[in-house]
CSV table of C-alpha atoms in Angstrom, one decimal:
chain,number,residue,atom,x,y,z
A,11,MET,CA,0.0,0.0,0.0
A,12,ASP,CA,1.5,3.3,-1.0
A,13,PHE,CA,-0.1,5.9,1.3
A,14,SER,CA,0.7,9.0,-0.8
A,15,ASN,CA,-0.8,7.4,-4.0
A,16,ASN,CA,-3.9,6.4,-2.1
A,17,LYS,CA,-4.2,9.9,-0.8
A,18,LYS,CA,-3.9,11.4,-4.2
A,19,THR,CA,-6.6,9.0,-5.6
A,20,ALA,CA,-9.0,9.6,-2.7
A,21,LEU,CA,-8.7,13.4,-2.8
A,22,SER,CA,-9.2,13.5,-6.6
A,23,LYS,CA,-12.5,11.7,-6.5
A,24,SER,CA,-15.8,13.5,-6.6
A,25,ASP,CA,-17.7,14.0,-3.3
A,26,LYS,CA,-20.1,11.0,-3.0
A,27,SER,CA,-22.0,12.3,0.1
A,28,LYS,CA,-25.7,13.1,0.0
A,29,LYS,CA,-24.8,16.8,0.4
A,30,GLY,CA,-22.1,16.6,-2.3
A,31,SER,CA,-19.7,19.0,-0.6
A,32,ILE,CA,-17.7,19.4,2.7
A,33,ASP,CA,-19.6,21.3,5.4
A,34,ILE,CA,-18.2,24.9,5.8
A,35,HIS,CA,-17.9,24.4,9.6
A,36,ILE,CA,-15.4,21.6,9.1
A,37,LEU,CA,-13.5,22.8,6.0
A,38,GLN,CA,-10.6,24.3,7.9
A,39,LEU,CA,-10.1,21.0,9.9
A,40,ILE,CA,-10.2,18.9,6.7
A,41,ASP,CA,-7.8,21.3,4.9
A,42,SER,CA,-5.3,21.1,7.9
A,43,ILE,CA,-5.6,17.2,7.9
A,44,ASN,CA,-5.1,17.0,4.2
A,45,ALA,CA,-2.1,19.4,4.2
A,46,SER,CA,-0.2,16.8,6.3
A,47,ASP,CA,1.9,14.0,4.6
A,48,SER,CA,0.6,11.5,7.2
A,49,TYR,CA,-3.2,12.0,7.0
A,50,PHE,CA,-6.1,12.4,4.7
A,51,SER,CA,-9.8,12.6,5.4
A,52,THR,CA,-12.2,10.2,3.6
A,53,SER,CA,-15.5,11.6,4.9
A,54,SER,CA,-16.8,14.2,7.3
A,55,CYS,CA,-19.9,15.9,8.7
A,56,SER,CA,-19.9,19.0,11.0
A,57,GLY,CA,-23.1,17.8,12.8
A,58,ARG,CA,-26.7,17.9,11.6
A,59,ILE,CA,-30.3,18.2,12.6
A,60,ILE,CA,-32.5,15.7,10.7
A,61,LEU,CA,-35.9,14.2,10.5
A,62,ILE,CA,-35.7,10.6,9.4
A,63,ARG,CA,-38.3,7.9,8.8
A,64,GLU,CA,-36.9,4.5,9.8
A,65,GLY,CA,-37.9,1.5,7.7
A,66,GLU,CA,-38.5,-2.1,8.7
A,67,ARG,CA,-35.1,-3.1,7.3
A,68,LYS,CA,-31.7,-1.7,7.9
A,69,ASN,CA,-30.7,1.0,5.4
A,70,GLU,CA,-34.4,1.6,4.6
A,71,ALA,CA,-34.8,5.2,5.7
A,72,ASP,CA,-36.5,8.3,4.2
A,73,TRP,CA,-34.8,11.6,4.9
A,74,GLU,CA,-37.6,14.2,5.5
A,75,PHE,CA,-35.4,17.1,6.6
A,76,VAL,CA,-31.7,17.8,6.9
A,77,SER,CA,-29.9,20.9,8.2
A,78,HIS,CA,-26.2,21.4,8.8
A,79,GLU,CA,-27.0,25.0,10.0
A,80,LEU,CA,-29.0,26.4,12.9
A,81,VAL,CA,-32.7,25.8,12.4
A,82,GLU,CA,-35.8,28.0,13.1
A,83,TYR,CA,-38.9,26.6,14.8
A,84,ASN,CA,-40.9,27.1,11.7
A,85,ASP,CA,-38.5,25.1,9.5
A,86,LEU,CA,-39.0,22.0,11.6
A,87,HIS,CA,-42.6,22.6,12.5
A,88,ASN,CA,-43.5,22.9,8.8
A,89,ALA,CA,-41.5,19.8,7.9
A,90,ILE,CA,-43.3,17.8,10.6
A,91,ALA,CA,-46.7,19.2,9.5
A,92,LYS,CA,-46.1,17.9,6.0
A,93,LEU,CA,-45.5,14.3,7.1
A,94,ALA,CA,-48.4,12.1,6.0
A,95,ASP,CA,-47.7,9.9,9.1
A,96,ARG,CA,-45.5,10.6,12.1
A,97,LYS,CA,-44.9,6.9,13.0
A,98,ASN,CA,-41.3,5.8,12.9
A,99,VAL,CA,-40.1,9.3,12.3
A,100,TRP,CA,-37.2,10.6,14.5
A,101,LEU,CA,-36.0,14.1,15.1
A,102,ARG,CA,-32.2,13.8,15.7
A,103,PHE,CA,-29.2,15.8,16.3
A,104,GLU,CA,-26.2,13.9,15.1
A,105,PRO,CA,-22.7,15.1,16.3
A,106,PRO,CA,-19.7,15.8,14.0
A,107,ILE,CA,-18.0,12.7,12.5
A,108,VAL,CA,-14.7,12.5,10.6
A,109,HIS,CA,-12.9,9.5,9.0
A,110,ILE,CA,-9.2,9.9,8.6
A,111,SER,CA,-6.8,7.6,6.9
A,112,CYS,CA,-3.3,7.6,8.6
A,113,LYS,CA,0.1,6.7,7.1
A,114,THR,CA,1.1,4.5,10.1
A,115,LEU,CA,-0.6,2.9,13.1
A,116,GLU,CA,1.5,5.3,15.2
A,117,ASP,CA,0.1,8.3,13.3
A,118,ALA,CA,-3.4,6.8,14.0
A,119,GLN,CA,-2.7,6.5,17.8
A,120,LYS,CA,-1.3,10.0,17.9
A,121,LEU,CA,-4.4,11.4,16.2
A,122,LEU,CA,-6.7,9.3,18.6
A,123,ASP,CA,-4.9,10.6,21.7
A,124,ILE,CA,-5.6,14.2,20.8
A,125,SER,CA,-9.2,13.5,19.6
A,126,ARG,CA,-10.6,11.4,22.4
A,127,PRO,CA,-10.6,14.2,25.1
A,128,LEU,CA,-12.9,16.2,22.8
A,129,PHE,CA,-14.6,13.4,20.7
A,130,LYS,CA,-15.2,10.6,23.2
A,131,VAL,CA,-16.5,8.0,20.8
A,132,SER,CA,-13.4,8.0,18.6
A,133,GLY,CA,-11.5,4.8,17.7
A,134,ILE,CA,-9.4,3.0,15.1
A,135,ILE,CA,-11.8,1.1,12.9
A,136,SER,CA,-9.2,-0.5,10.6
A,137,THR,CA,-5.6,-1.5,11.5
A,138,GLN,CA,-5.0,-2.5,7.9
A,139,LYS,CA,-5.8,0.9,6.5
A,140,ASN,CA,-5.2,2.8,9.7
A,141,ILE,CA,-8.6,4.5,9.6
A,142,VAL,CA,-9.5,6.7,12.6
A,143,GLU,CA,-13.2,7.5,13.2
A,144,ILE,CA,-13.7,10.7,15.2
A,145,ARG,CA,-17.2,11.2,16.8
A,146,SER,CA,-18.5,12.9,19.8
A,147,THR,CA,-21.2,11.9,22.3
A,148,GLU,CA,-23.7,14.7,22.1
A,149,ARG,CA,-27.0,13.5,20.6
A,150,ILE,CA,-30.7,14.1,20.5
A,151,ASP,CA,-33.0,11.2,19.4
A,152,VAL,CA,-36.7,11.9,19.8
A,153,PRO,CA,-39.6,10.0,18.2
A,154,VAL,CA,-41.8,12.6,16.5
A,155,GLU,CA,-45.1,10.8,17.2
A,156,ALA,CA,-47.1,12.6,20.0
A,157,MET,CA,-44.4,15.3,20.4
A,158,SER,CA,-46.0,18.6,21.5
A,159,GLU,CA,-45.2,22.0,20.0
A,160,GLU,CA,-43.9,23.2,23.3
A,161,HIS,CA,-41.5,20.2,23.5
A,162,LEU,CA,-40.4,20.8,19.9
A,163,LYS,CA,-39.4,24.4,20.8
A,164,ILE,CA,-37.2,23.2,23.6
A,165,ILE,CA,-35.7,20.4,21.5
A,166,ILE,CA,-34.8,22.9,18.7
A,167,ASP,CA,-33.1,25.2,21.2
A,168,LEU,CA,-31.0,22.3,22.5
A,169,ALA,CA,-30.3,21.0,19.0
A,170,ASN,CA,-29.0,24.4,17.9
A,171,SER,CA,-26.9,24.7,21.0
A,172,LYS,CA,-25.4,21.2,20.4
A,173,LEU,CA,-24.7,22.1,16.7
A,174,GLN,CA,-22.7,25.2,17.8
A,175,LYS,CA,-20.9,23.1,20.5
A,176,GLY,CA,-19.9,20.7,17.8
A,177,TRP,CA,-18.5,23.5,15.7
A,178,ASN,CA,-16.5,24.7,18.7
A,179,LYS,CA,-15.1,21.2,19.2
A,180,ILE,CA,-14.1,21.0,15.5
A,181,ASN,CA,-12.2,24.3,15.9
A,182,GLN,CA,-10.5,23.1,19.0
A,183,LEU,CA,-9.5,19.8,17.3
A,184,GLU,CA,-8.1,21.7,14.4
A,185,LYS,CA,-5.9,23.7,16.7
A,186,GLU,CA,-4.6,20.5,18.3
A,187,ILE,CA,-4.0,18.8,15.0
A,188,VAL,CA,-1.9,21.6,13.5
A,189,LYS,CA,0.4,21.1,16.5
A,190,ILE,CA,1.2,17.5,15.6
A,191,ILE,CA,1.3,17.5,11.8
B,1218,MET,CA,3.5,-6.0,29.5
B,1219,ASP,CA,2.5,-9.6,30.4
B,1220,PHE,CA,-1.0,-10.1,29.1
B,1221,SER,CA,-1.9,-13.1,31.3
B,1222,ASN,CA,-0.8,-11.4,34.5
B,1223,ASN,CA,-2.7,-8.2,33.6
B,1224,LYS,CA,-5.7,-10.4,33.0
B,1225,LYS,CA,-5.4,-12.2,36.3
B,1226,THR,CA,-5.0,-8.9,38.2
B,1227,ALA,CA,-7.9,-7.2,36.4
B,1228,LEU,CA,-10.4,-10.1,36.9
B,1229,SER,CA,-9.5,-10.4,40.6
B,1230,LYS,CA,-10.4,-6.8,41.3
B,1231,SER,CA,-13.8,-5.9,42.8
B,1232,ASP,CA,-16.4,-4.5,40.4
B,1233,LYS,CA,-16.1,-0.7,40.5
B,1234,SER,CA,-19.2,0.1,38.5
B,1235,LYS,CA,-22.1,2.1,39.8
B,1236,LYS,CA,-24.1,-1.1,39.7
B,1237,GLY,CA,-21.4,-3.2,41.3
B,1238,SER,CA,-22.0,-6.4,39.2
B,1239,ILE,CA,-22.1,-7.6,35.6
B,1240,ASP,CA,-25.6,-7.2,34.0
B,1241,ILE,CA,-27.2,-10.6,33.7
B,1242,HIS,CA,-28.0,-10.1,29.9
B,1243,ILE,CA,-24.3,-9.8,29.1
B,1244,LEU,CA,-22.9,-12.3,31.6
B,1245,GLN,CA,-22.6,-15.2,29.0
B,1246,LEU,CA,-20.7,-12.9,26.6
B,1247,ILE,CA,-18.3,-11.7,29.3
B,1248,ASP,CA,-17.7,-15.3,30.4
B,1249,SER,CA,-17.0,-16.5,26.9
B,1250,ILE,CA,-14.6,-13.5,26.4
B,1251,ASN,CA,-12.8,-14.2,29.7
B,1252,ALA,CA,-12.5,-18.0,28.9
B,1253,SER,CA,-10.2,-17.1,26.0
B,1254,ASP,CA,-6.4,-16.7,26.5
B,1255,SER,CA,-6.4,-13.7,24.1
B,1256,TYR,CA,-9.1,-11.6,25.6
B,1257,PHE,CA,-10.5,-10.2,28.9
B,1258,SER,CA,-13.3,-7.7,29.5
B,1259,THR,CA,-12.6,-4.6,31.6
B,1260,SER,CA,-16.1,-3.1,31.7
B,1261,SER,CA,-19.6,-3.8,30.3
B,1262,CYS,CA,-23.2,-2.7,30.2
B,1263,SER,CA,-26.1,-4.5,28.5
B,1264,GLY,CA,-27.9,-1.3,27.8
B,1265,ARG,CA,-30.0,0.9,30.2
B,1266,ILE,CA,-32.9,3.3,30.4
B,1267,ILE,CA,-31.9,6.3,32.5
B,1268,LEU,CA,-33.0,9.7,33.7
B,1269,ILE,CA,-30.1,12.0,34.2
B,1270,ARG,CA,-29.7,15.6,35.2
B,1271,GLU,CA,-26.8,17.3,33.4
B,1272,GLY,CA,-24.7,19.8,35.2
B,1273,GLU,CA,-23.0,22.9,33.9
B,1274,ARG,CA,-19.6,21.2,34.0
B,1275,LYS,CA,-18.6,17.9,32.5
B,1276,ASN,CA,-18.9,14.9,34.9
B,1277,GLU,CA,-21.4,16.8,37.0
B,1278,ALA,CA,-24.6,14.7,36.5
B,1279,ASP,CA,-27.2,13.5,38.9
B,1280,TRP,CA,-28.7,10.0,38.2
B,1281,GLU,CA,-32.4,10.2,38.9
B,1282,PHE,CA,-33.4,6.7,37.5
B,1283,VAL,CA,-31.5,3.7,36.1
B,1284,SER,CA,-32.9,0.5,34.8
B,1285,HIS,CA,-31.1,-2.4,33.0
B,1286,GLU,CA,-34.4,-4.2,32.7
B,1287,LEU,CA,-37.7,-3.4,30.8
B,1288,VAL,CA,-39.5,-0.5,32.4
B,1289,GLU,CA,-43.2,0.1,33.1
B,1290,TYR,CA,-44.9,3.4,32.4
B,1291,ASN,CA,-45.5,4.0,36.1
B,1292,ASP,CA,-41.8,3.6,37.0
B,1293,LEU,CA,-40.7,6.4,34.8
B,1294,HIS,CA,-43.8,8.5,35.3
B,1295,ASN,CA,-43.3,8.5,39.1
B,1296,ALA,CA,-39.6,9.2,38.8
B,1297,ILE,CA,-40.3,12.2,36.6
B,1298,ALA,CA,-43.1,13.4,38.9
B,1299,LYS,CA,-40.7,13.4,41.8
B,1300,LEU,CA,-38.2,15.7,40.1
B,1301,ALA,CA,-38.1,19.1,41.8
B,1302,ASP,CA,-37.3,20.6,38.4
B,1303,ARG,CA,-37.3,19.1,34.9
B,1304,LYS,CA,-34.7,21.4,33.4
B,1305,ASN,CA,-31.6,19.8,32.1
B,1306,VAL,CA,-33.0,16.3,32.8
B,1307,TRP,CA,-32.7,13.8,29.9
B,1308,LEU,CA,-34.5,10.5,29.4
B,1309,ARG,CA,-32.1,8.2,27.6
B,1310,PHE,CA,-31.7,4.8,26.2
B,1311,GLU,CA,-28.0,3.9,26.1
B,1312,PRO,CA,-27.0,0.9,24.0
B,1313,PRO,CA,-24.8,-2.0,25.2
B,1314,ILE,CA,-21.1,-1.2,25.6
B,1315,VAL,CA,-18.1,-3.5,26.3
B,1316,HIS,CA,-14.4,-2.8,26.7
B,1317,ILE,CA,-12.1,-5.7,25.9
B,1318,SER,CA,-8.4,-6.0,26.4
B,1319,CYS,CA,-6.7,-8.1,23.7
B,1320,LYS,CA,-3.4,-10.0,23.7
B,1321,THR,CA,-2.2,-8.6,20.4
B,1322,LEU,CA,-3.3,-6.0,17.9
B,1323,GLU,CA,-4.2,-8.8,15.5
B,1324,ASP,CA,-6.6,-10.2,18.2
B,1325,ALA,CA,-8.1,-6.7,18.5
B,1326,GLN,CA,-8.7,-6.4,14.7
B,1327,LYS,CA,-10.2,-9.9,14.6
B,1328,LEU,CA,-12.6,-9.0,17.4
B,1329,LEU,CA,-13.4,-5.6,15.7
B,1330,ASP,CA,-14.2,-7.4,12.4
B,1331,ILE,CA,-16.9,-9.6,13.9
B,1332,SER,CA,-18.2,-6.8,16.2
B,1333,ARG,CA,-18.7,-3.9,13.7
B,1334,PRO,CA,-21.5,-5.5,11.6
B,1335,LEU,CA,-23.6,-5.7,14.8
B,1336,PHE,CA,-22.1,-2.9,16.9
B,1337,LYS,CA,-21.4,-0.1,14.4
B,1338,VAL,CA,-19.7,2.4,16.7
B,1339,SER,CA,-16.9,-0.1,17.7
B,1340,GLY,CA,-13.2,0.8,17.5
B,1341,ILE,CA,-9.7,0.2,19.0
B,1342,ILE,CA,-9.2,2.9,21.5
B,1343,SER,CA,-5.7,2.0,22.6
B,1344,THR,CA,-3.0,0.4,20.4
B,1345,GLN,CA,-0.7,0.2,23.5
B,1346,LYS,CA,-3.1,-1.9,25.5
B,1347,ASN,CA,-5.1,-3.2,22.5
B,1348,ILE,CA,-8.4,-2.2,24.0
B,1349,VAL,CA,-11.5,-2.6,21.8
B,1350,GLU,CA,-14.6,-0.6,22.6
B,1351,ILE,CA,-17.8,-2.3,21.4
B,1352,ARG,CA,-20.9,-0.1,21.1
B,1353,SER,CA,-24.0,0.1,19.0
B,1354,THR,CA,-25.9,3.0,17.4
B,1355,GLU,CA,-29.4,2.6,18.9
B,1356,ARG,CA,-30.1,5.5,21.2
B,1357,ILE,CA,-32.9,7.6,22.6
B,1358,ASP,CA,-32.1,11.1,24.0
B,1359,VAL,CA,-35.1,13.2,25.0
B,1360,PRO,CA,-35.2,16.3,27.1
B,1361,VAL,CA,-37.8,15.7,29.8
B,1362,GLU,CA,-38.9,19.4,30.0
B,1363,ALA,CA,-42.4,19.8,28.4
B,1364,MET,CA,-42.6,16.1,27.5
B,1365,SER,CA,-46.3,15.0,27.4
B,1366,GLU,CA,-47.6,11.8,29.1
B,1367,GLU,CA,-48.7,10.4,25.7
B,1368,HIS,CA,-45.2,11.0,24.3
B,1369,LEU,CA,-43.6,9.4,27.4
B,1370,LYS,CA,-45.7,6.2,26.7
B,1371,ILE,CA,-44.4,6.0,23.1
B,1372,ILE,CA,-40.8,6.6,24.3
B,1373,ILE,CA,-41.0,3.9,26.9
B,1374,ASP,CA,-42.3,1.4,24.3
B,1375,LEU,CA,-39.4,2.3,22.0
B,1376,ALA,CA,-36.8,2.2,24.9
B,1377,ASN,CA,-38.0,-1.3,25.9
B,1378,SER,CA,-37.8,-2.5,22.4
B,1379,LYS,CA,-34.3,-1.1,21.9
B,1380,LEU,CA,-33.2,-2.7,25.2
B,1381,GLN,CA,-34.4,-6.1,23.9
B,1382,LYS,CA,-32.8,-5.6,20.6
B,1383,GLY,CA,-29.5,-4.9,22.4
B,1384,TRP,CA,-29.8,-8.2,24.3
B,1385,ASN,CA,-30.3,-10.0,21.0
B,1386,LYS,CA,-27.2,-8.4,19.6
B,1387,ILE,CA,-25.2,-9.3,22.7
B,1388,ASN,CA,-26.3,-13.0,22.1
B,1389,GLN,CA,-25.4,-12.8,18.5
B,1390,LEU,CA,-22.0,-11.4,19.3
B,1391,GLU,CA,-21.4,-14.2,21.8
B,1392,LYS,CA,-22.1,-16.8,19.1
B,1393,GLU,CA,-19.7,-15.1,16.8
B,1394,ILE,CA,-17.0,-14.7,19.5
B,1395,VAL,CA,-17.0,-18.4,20.5
B,1396,LYS,CA,-16.2,-19.2,16.8
B,1397,ILE,CA,-12.9,-17.2,16.9
B,1398,ILE,CA,-11.6,-17.9,20.4
């Protein structure tokens, strides 16, 4: 495995994510990672507020609403009002997540050591490809069925606050990463 | 580092968890892991339904309710009714989690490979001690403030169903683990 060739190939590919581009709030972190000879990012999300309908089977899910930015009450209220059926629909805040390919296992451990104090659910998910998954614990997972409007308001405030907290953590991690690369 | 001495020391220590004993639904998995020369578990939880008041600072949290078993509506309804203040209190389902110390990094990767299809947030969290963290994605995280009784009923049904799903996954993982150890 030639790390620098793999990196070149990976970074030249088009963005295959649902969104099709890197979130603005994580762009500086991704740029700093990719500027290093020892690391490159393979996927990332700066955190998002979503409405998702879960299907019976795994991977069967309909996305009803997605925002990587702060949301207003009306945005979500309207999205929920449009649902034909609220059953199996979840309102979620999902925290930032980044996958990083590292040149050596030592590079992976070094990255993990600076990431885990901020992003506590981080780990090495492949020792063959030295992939580190960085993820934090903050979450909201609420079934939409029977949720009151008053409750929705409180949840939106909390989701917005967690979104901003995630951006702050991304910035802190970027500052730590530039010290080691 | 002598793995078998570390294992002996770790398994002879008293249980330092809040609960003070291994959850019954994960006992067979832990026994199978500890019966192997290449692995031992350092901590585990079979999943739990909790009420927790978050403090201003990290690690400042009051546990208002904890159940590792299925819950009845009245159990949680009464626990919530007793709260002096619902602000910053969260009703959560937390999925099973296991930490396993592995003899070699290869043993860690082997364990990770069979764990990730079932427990998607698993990773190696230390390459010095070859610790694998096994954790699944299923969660519920609902702020209690302004939650209606009707909503609580729906959330409890979902939490109980996720708890049982977690136990099934633990049993499936145990079956996979005995194949490789």
